[in-house]
Amino acid sequence: MTKALALFSGGLDSLLACKVIQKQGVEVQALKFVSPFFDYALLHNEAQYQQSIRDKYGIDVDLIDISDDYLQMLANPPHGYGKNFNPCIDCKIMLISKAKSLLTHYNATFLITGEVVGQRPMSQRKDTLRVIERDSSTDNILLRPLCSQSQKPTDVENQGIIDRDKLPRFSGRNRTPQMELAKEFGITDIPTPAGGCVLTEQLRAARIRRLFSLDKSYITPKNITLLLTGRVFLLPHGAWLALGRDMAENETLENMVHSGDSTLHVSNDRPGPFGLLRYATHDDDYQLAATITAHYAKKILPPPDIEVRGKEKRLIPVKPISLAEIETHLFAR
Ligand code: SF4
């Protein structure tokens, strides 16, 4: 049986691309790429995720961690960034190139994506789709089943393995045709639209942009996941402070503590944010981190002492600080 590798974002379009190809008797293996900017947490629950996609949609999916290559590309994407720090065109080129390199491994002959011509301003214009194909060297083997009629026929279409006349003819931003097709496939659990990439979010993308302006050695998945959680500050002597804004973020940060980090706690277990302090070497940074942490323990006046736990454990008394001053230390604004 002919086999296709699908780039699977988990959104409706990529799901429908898989379904219409399966319907033509072709086996589909989906690949879901993950990086600290999108879907990274799935790596902790890979088997569960695979099972849920199989049960809900009848699709086999493998996760592929593309972090290292992605971080290199993000420093200098040849096609530039979108509105924020999102290198959509080079991201697509990278993911499709990576999928191409896996064709032999999966014993597959062609690639599919859920791209729809005209749906997104930057990466799904007709000319951009062509650039993506060219720069990923996937001429003739990259089929976009949701809009193939607007594209050059691929080998599998020329060979009659895929009948392009039976494929949808989607274009533009209107989602109604996709919803109708989903209904035809009996898909009732419609996945939320793709868009879980933090590089398109103004605030968090700005932090990543700032990170890339620092020394290269700071650019690691471990640091990126920290920068994407809670409130984050860059202190005058180089320390990074992340504070949870609620219990869930406090817990996430607690799970991110690595050797060399210090943690900050409101004294006597009174309510307040959990703080994670990284790269702290100077006493002034410890003092400022404690002051900022106390500020966000809002219900407590006067500000509570902050306990710092790291190489040693100590209590730091703090004075009030203005929000305006705190904001000058934000990692990015
Ligand atoms: S939004 Fe993010 S994941 Fe999607 S193409 Fe752009 S950079 Fe890649």
Short mmCIF file of C-alpha atoms and ligand atoms in Angstrom, two decimals:
data_model
loop_
_atom_site.label_atom_id
_atom_site.label_comp_id
_atom_site.label_asym_id
_atom_site.label_seq_id
_atom_site.Cartn_x
_atom_site.Cartn_y
_atom_site.Cartn_z
CA MET A 1 0.00 0.00 0.00
CA THR A 2 1.26 3.48 -0.82
CA LYS A 3 2.08 5.51 2.26
CA ALA A 4 2.10 9.25 2.90
CA LEU A 5 3.77 11.17 5.69
CA ALA A 6 1.57 13.98 6.98
CA LEU A 7 2.65 17.13 8.75
CA PHE A 8 0.18 17.10 11.58
CA SER A 9 -0.38 20.22 13.65
CA GLY A 10 -3.39 18.71 15.37
CA GLY A 11 -5.66 21.41 13.92
CA LEU A 12 -8.65 20.67 11.73
CA ASP A 13 -6.91 21.28 8.40
CA SER A 14 -4.10 18.82 9.00
CA LEU A 15 -6.63 16.32 10.26
CA LEU A 16 -8.80 16.66 7.15
CA ALA A 17 -5.73 16.37 4.92
CA CYS A 18 -5.04 12.98 6.51
CA LYS A 19 -8.66 11.86 6.19
CA VAL A 20 -9.09 12.70 2.51
CA ILE A 21 -5.89 10.86 1.65
CA GLN A 22 -6.84 7.83 3.78
CA LYS A 23 -10.15 7.82 1.92
CA GLN A 24 -8.29 7.21 -1.33
CA GLY A 25 -6.79 4.01 0.06
CA VAL A 26 -3.42 5.46 1.00
CA GLU A 27 -1.89 4.75 4.39
CA VAL A 28 -1.07 7.89 6.36
CA GLN A 29 1.55 8.27 9.05
CA ALA A 30 1.23 11.61 10.78
CA LEU A 31 4.23 13.43 12.23
CA LYS A 32 3.78 16.06 14.89
CA PHE A 33 6.82 18.25 15.33
CA VAL A 34 7.35 19.81 18.72
CA SER A 35 9.67 22.53 20.03
CA PRO A 36 9.69 24.71 23.14
CA PHE A 37 7.44 27.08 21.17
CA PHE A 38 4.71 24.66 20.25
CA ASP A 39 3.37 21.48 21.81
CA TYR A 40 6.51 20.74 23.83
CA ALA A 41 4.57 19.43 26.80
CA LEU A 42 3.27 16.53 24.69
CA LEU A 43 6.69 14.92 25.01
CA HIS A 44 5.78 14.08 28.61
CA ASN A 45 2.66 12.21 27.50
CA GLU A 46 3.55 10.85 24.10
CA ALA A 47 1.81 7.47 24.38
CA GLN A 48 -1.36 9.04 25.75
CA TYR A 49 -1.40 11.62 22.96
CA GLN A 50 -0.89 8.98 20.28
CA GLN A 51 -3.70 6.90 21.72
CA SER A 52 -6.10 9.82 21.86
CA ILE A 53 -5.49 10.75 18.19
CA ARG A 54 -5.87 7.11 17.15
CA ASP A 55 -9.10 6.73 19.12
CA LYS A 56 -10.66 10.02 18.05
CA TYR A 57 -9.58 10.22 14.43
CA GLY A 58 -8.09 6.88 13.37
CA ILE A 59 -4.70 8.44 12.67
CA ASP A 60 -1.27 7.17 13.76
CA VAL A 61 0.94 10.01 14.89
CA ASP A 62 4.57 10.18 16.01
CA LEU A 63 6.07 13.11 17.89
CA ILE A 64 9.37 14.54 16.68
CA ASP A 65 11.35 16.95 18.81
CA ILE A 66 12.91 19.46 16.45
CA SER A 67 14.21 21.88 19.10
CA ASP A 68 17.92 21.99 18.24
CA ASP A 69 17.49 22.66 14.52
CA TYR A 70 14.66 25.06 15.26
CA LEU A 71 16.70 27.20 17.63
CA GLN A 72 19.47 27.52 15.07
CA MET A 73 17.02 28.52 12.36
CA LEU A 74 15.20 31.01 14.59
CA ALA A 75 18.38 33.02 15.11
CA ASN A 76 18.47 33.98 11.46
CA PRO A 77 15.56 32.78 9.30
CA PRO A 78 16.38 33.49 5.64
CA HIS A 79 12.77 34.55 4.92
CA GLY A 80 12.50 36.74 7.99
CA TYR A 81 9.94 37.00 10.76
CA GLY A 82 6.20 37.63 10.68
CA LYS A 83 4.42 40.17 12.84
CA ASN A 84 6.12 38.94 16.00
CA PHE A 85 9.10 36.56 16.24
CA ASN A 86 7.47 33.89 14.07
CA PRO A 87 9.58 32.65 11.18
CA CYS A 88 6.60 30.94 9.51
CA ILE A 89 8.05 30.40 6.06
CA ASP A 90 11.35 28.97 7.29
CA CYS A 91 9.49 26.99 9.92
CA LYS A 92 7.42 25.30 7.21
CA ILE A 93 10.50 24.73 5.07
CA MET A 94 12.29 23.15 8.00
CA LEU A 95 9.42 20.86 9.02
CA ILE A 96 8.73 19.75 5.46
CA SER A 97 12.46 19.15 4.83
CA LYS A 98 12.66 17.12 8.01
CA ALA A 99 9.61 15.08 7.01
CA LYS A 100 11.17 14.50 3.59
CA SER A 101 14.31 13.14 5.24
CA LEU A 102 12.12 10.61 7.08
CA LEU A 103 10.36 9.21 4.00
CA THR A 104 12.69 6.23 3.74
CA HIS A 105 12.55 5.54 7.46
CA TYR A 106 8.77 5.28 7.27
CA ASN A 107 8.78 3.59 3.88
CA ALA A 108 6.58 6.38 2.55
CA THR A 109 6.59 7.97 -0.91
CA PHE A 110 5.07 11.41 -0.54
CA LEU A 111 4.23 14.19 1.89
CA ILE A 112 0.97 15.91 2.72
CA THR A 113 0.15 19.07 4.64
CA GLY A 114 -3.09 20.78 5.65
CA GLU A 115 -2.09 24.06 4.04
CA VAL A 116 -4.87 25.97 2.30
CA VAL A 117 -3.96 28.55 -0.28
CA GLY A 118 -4.82 32.07 0.84
CA GLN A 119 -5.64 31.10 4.41
CA ARG A 120 -2.77 32.85 6.13
CA PRO A 121 -1.19 36.08 5.03
CA MET A 122 2.45 35.14 5.31
CA SER A 123 2.95 31.44 4.83
CA GLN A 124 -0.01 30.34 2.73
CA ARG A 125 0.00 32.75 -0.19
CA LYS A 126 0.20 30.95 -3.51
CA ASP A 127 3.68 32.23 -4.27
CA THR A 128 4.85 31.41 -0.74
CA LEU A 129 3.60 27.84 -1.01
CA ARG A 130 5.73 27.54 -4.12
CA VAL A 131 8.77 28.97 -2.30
CA ILE A 132 8.28 26.46 0.52
CA GLU A 133 8.20 23.62 -1.98
CA ARG A 134 11.27 24.90 -3.79
CA ASP A 135 13.35 25.54 -0.67
CA SER A 136 12.46 22.19 0.89
CA SER A 137 13.25 20.42 -2.40
CA THR A 138 9.88 18.69 -2.39
CA ASP A 139 8.79 19.42 -5.96
CA ASN A 140 6.47 16.60 -7.11
CA ILE A 141 6.26 14.87 -3.72
CA LEU A 142 4.50 17.52 -1.61
CA LEU A 143 0.75 17.25 -1.97
CA ARG A 144 -1.59 19.76 -0.34
CA PRO A 145 -4.80 17.77 -0.49
CA LEU A 146 -7.11 20.58 0.64
CA CYS A 147 -6.16 22.84 -2.26
CA SER A 148 -4.30 20.63 -4.72
CA GLN A 149 -6.18 21.94 -7.76
CA SER A 150 -4.47 25.27 -7.35
CA GLN A 151 -1.07 23.56 -7.26
CA LYS A 152 1.09 21.73 -9.78
CA PRO A 153 0.16 18.01 -9.96
CA THR A 154 2.44 15.80 -7.88
CA ASP A 155 3.82 12.37 -8.84
CA VAL A 156 1.11 10.46 -6.98
CA GLU A 157 -1.55 12.40 -8.86
CA ASN A 158 0.19 11.89 -12.21
CA GLN A 159 0.48 8.16 -11.48
CA GLY A 160 -3.21 7.89 -10.63
CA ILE A 161 -2.57 6.87 -7.01
CA ILE A 162 -4.40 9.99 -5.87
CA ASP A 163 -7.38 11.32 -7.82
CA ARG A 164 -7.14 15.08 -7.46
CA ASP A 165 -10.66 15.55 -8.76
CA LYS A 166 -11.95 13.88 -5.60
CA LEU A 167 -10.00 16.21 -3.32
CA PRO A 168 -11.51 19.38 -1.82
CA ARG A 169 -10.91 22.77 -3.38
CA PHE A 170 -10.51 24.97 -0.36
CA SER A 171 -9.08 28.46 -0.48
CA GLY A 172 -9.08 31.58 1.64
CA ARG A 173 -10.04 32.13 5.25
CA ASN A 174 -13.62 30.84 5.24
CA ARG A 175 -13.77 27.82 7.55
CA THR A 176 -17.28 26.67 6.63
CA PRO A 177 -16.18 24.13 3.98
CA GLN A 178 -13.78 22.55 6.48
CA MET A 179 -16.55 22.25 9.07
CA GLU A 180 -18.82 20.61 6.52
CA LEU A 181 -16.15 18.15 5.46
CA ALA A 182 -15.47 17.33 9.11
CA LYS A 183 -19.15 16.48 9.47
CA GLU A 184 -18.94 14.14 6.47
CA PHE A 185 -16.14 12.27 8.19
CA GLY A 186 -18.19 12.07 11.37
CA ILE A 187 -15.72 14.27 13.21
CA THR A 188 -17.64 15.82 16.05
CA ASP A 189 -14.72 16.60 18.31
CA ILE A 190 -13.39 19.50 16.23
CA PRO A 191 -9.87 20.37 17.31
CA THR A 192 -9.38 24.03 18.17
CA PRO A 193 -7.71 25.97 15.34
CA ALA A 194 -3.95 25.62 15.15
CA GLY A 195 -2.33 28.67 16.66
CA GLY A 196 -0.64 27.29 19.72
CA CYS A 197 2.70 28.70 18.63
CA VAL A 198 3.97 31.21 21.17
CA LEU A 199 6.12 32.93 18.56
CA THR A 200 2.98 34.60 17.23
CA GLU A 201 2.04 35.98 20.67
CA GLN A 202 3.16 39.53 21.19
CA LEU A 203 4.30 39.36 24.80
CA ARG A 204 5.96 35.99 24.92
CA ALA A 205 7.52 36.38 21.46
CA ALA A 206 9.09 39.61 22.70
CA ARG A 207 10.78 37.67 25.50
CA ILE A 208 12.18 35.19 23.00
CA ARG A 209 13.39 38.03 20.79
CA ARG A 210 15.20 39.49 23.80
CA LEU A 211 16.67 36.10 24.63
CA PHE A 212 18.13 35.93 21.13
CA SER A 213 19.81 39.27 21.70
CA LEU A 214 21.73 37.84 24.68
CA ASP A 215 24.70 35.51 24.64
CA LYS A 216 24.03 32.39 22.54
CA SER A 217 24.75 30.10 25.47
CA TYR A 218 21.45 31.19 27.06
CA ILE A 219 19.41 29.88 24.14
CA THR A 220 18.35 26.46 25.40
CA PRO A 221 14.98 24.69 25.62
CA LYS A 222 15.28 24.75 29.41
CA ASN A 223 15.60 28.55 29.46
CA ILE A 224 12.89 29.03 26.87
CA THR A 225 10.32 27.08 28.85
CA LEU A 226 11.19 29.26 31.85
CA LEU A 227 10.78 32.48 29.87
CA LEU A 228 7.37 31.35 28.68
CA THR A 229 5.97 30.88 32.17
CA GLY A 230 4.49 33.57 34.40
CA ARG A 231 6.00 37.02 34.91
CA VAL A 232 9.66 37.16 33.95
CA PHE A 233 12.28 39.75 34.89
CA LEU A 234 15.87 40.36 33.88
CA LEU A 235 17.66 41.90 36.87
CA PRO A 236 20.50 44.44 36.67
CA HIS A 237 23.31 41.98 37.38
CA GLY A 238 22.05 39.35 34.97
CA ALA A 239 19.75 37.18 37.10
CA TRP A 240 16.44 35.96 35.69
CA LEU A 241 13.38 35.89 37.93
CA ALA A 242 10.18 34.03 36.97
CA LEU A 243 7.09 34.38 39.17
CA GLY A 244 3.94 32.30 38.99
CA ARG A 245 0.70 34.24 38.62
CA ASP A 246 -1.49 31.47 39.96
CA MET A 247 -1.22 28.05 41.54
CA ALA A 248 -0.85 26.27 38.21
CA GLU A 249 2.06 28.49 37.17
CA ASN A 250 3.64 28.17 40.61
CA GLU A 251 3.55 24.41 40.20
CA THR A 252 4.92 24.55 36.66
CA LEU A 253 7.82 26.68 37.85
CA GLU A 254 8.49 24.34 40.78
CA ASN A 255 8.96 21.55 38.25
CA MET A 256 11.49 23.64 36.32
CA VAL A 257 14.00 24.13 39.10
CA HIS A 258 17.47 22.95 38.08
CA SER A 259 20.73 22.76 39.97
CA GLY A 260 22.18 26.23 40.45
CA ASP A 261 18.74 27.87 40.60
CA SER A 262 17.38 29.48 43.76
CA THR A 263 13.73 29.58 44.73
CA LEU A 264 11.82 32.33 46.49
CA HIS A 265 8.99 31.78 48.93
CA VAL A 266 6.80 34.11 50.91
CA SER A 267 7.81 33.58 54.54
CA ASN A 268 5.81 31.41 56.92
CA ASP A 269 4.02 29.74 53.99
CA ARG A 270 1.77 32.75 53.54
CA PRO A 271 0.07 33.07 50.15
CA GLY A 272 2.08 34.51 47.29
CA PRO A 273 3.93 33.66 44.12
CA PHE A 274 6.58 31.01 43.80
CA GLY A 275 9.75 32.56 42.40
CA LEU A 276 12.48 30.86 40.41
CA LEU A 277 15.77 32.72 40.24
CA ARG A 278 18.39 31.70 37.66
CA TYR A 279 21.88 33.06 36.99
CA ALA A 280 21.91 35.07 40.25
CA THR A 281 25.42 35.92 41.41
CA HIS A 282 25.08 39.37 42.95
CA ASP A 283 23.48 40.20 46.28
CA ASP A 284 21.59 43.15 44.78
CA ASP A 285 19.80 40.78 42.41
CA TYR A 286 18.74 38.56 45.32
CA GLN A 287 17.44 41.61 47.17
CA LEU A 288 15.55 42.92 44.14
CA ALA A 289 14.12 39.47 43.35
CA ALA A 290 12.82 39.22 46.92
CA THR A 291 11.35 42.73 46.71
CA ILE A 292 9.53 41.98 43.46
CA THR A 293 8.26 38.66 44.79
CA ALA A 294 6.89 40.34 47.91
CA HIS A 295 5.14 42.95 45.78
CA TYR A 296 3.04 40.27 44.13
CA ALA A 297 2.06 38.73 47.47
CA LYS A 298 -0.64 41.36 47.22
CA LYS A 299 -2.79 40.68 50.19
CA ILE A 300 0.03 41.05 52.63
CA LEU A 301 0.97 44.45 54.10
CA PRO A 302 3.56 45.38 55.11
CA PRO A 303 5.44 43.29 52.50
CA PRO A 304 6.39 39.91 53.88
CA ASP A 305 9.95 38.70 54.22
CA ILE A 306 11.01 36.40 51.43
CA GLU A 307 12.82 33.16 52.03
CA VAL A 308 15.45 32.34 49.45
CA ARG A 309 16.42 28.71 49.09
CA GLY A 310 19.45 27.87 47.01
CA LYS A 311 22.98 27.03 48.01
CA GLU A 312 21.93 28.38 51.39
CA LYS A 313 18.63 29.28 52.96
CA ARG A 314 18.06 32.83 54.19
CA LEU A 315 15.32 35.31 54.92
CA ILE A 316 15.41 38.63 53.07
CA PRO A 317 13.46 41.56 54.54
CA VAL A 318 11.98 43.83 51.87
CA LYS A 319 10.61 47.35 51.47
CA PRO A 320 7.70 48.37 49.23
CA ILE A 321 8.52 49.01 45.56
CA SER A 322 6.42 50.77 42.92
CA LEU A 323 4.92 48.91 39.99
CA ALA A 324 6.57 51.40 37.63
CA GLU A 325 9.98 50.45 38.97
CA ILE A 326 9.22 46.76 38.81
CA GLU A 327 8.19 47.11 35.20
CA THR A 328 11.56 48.52 34.24
CA HIS A 329 12.95 45.07 35.01
CA LEU A 330 10.55 43.05 32.88
CA PHE A 331 12.35 40.64 30.56
CA ALA A 332 10.45 42.22 27.69
CA ARG A 333 7.54 44.61 27.27
S1 SF4 B 1 2.94 29.89 13.67
FE1 SF4 B 1 4.77 28.99 14.60
S2 SF4 B 1 4.58 26.78 14.19
FE2 SF4 B 1 3.17 27.82 12.80
S3 SF4 B 1 4.36 28.12 10.93
FE3 SF4 B 1 4.58 29.99 12.15
S4 SF4 B 1 6.44 29.68 13.31
FE4 SF4 B 1 5.81 27.65 12.55
#
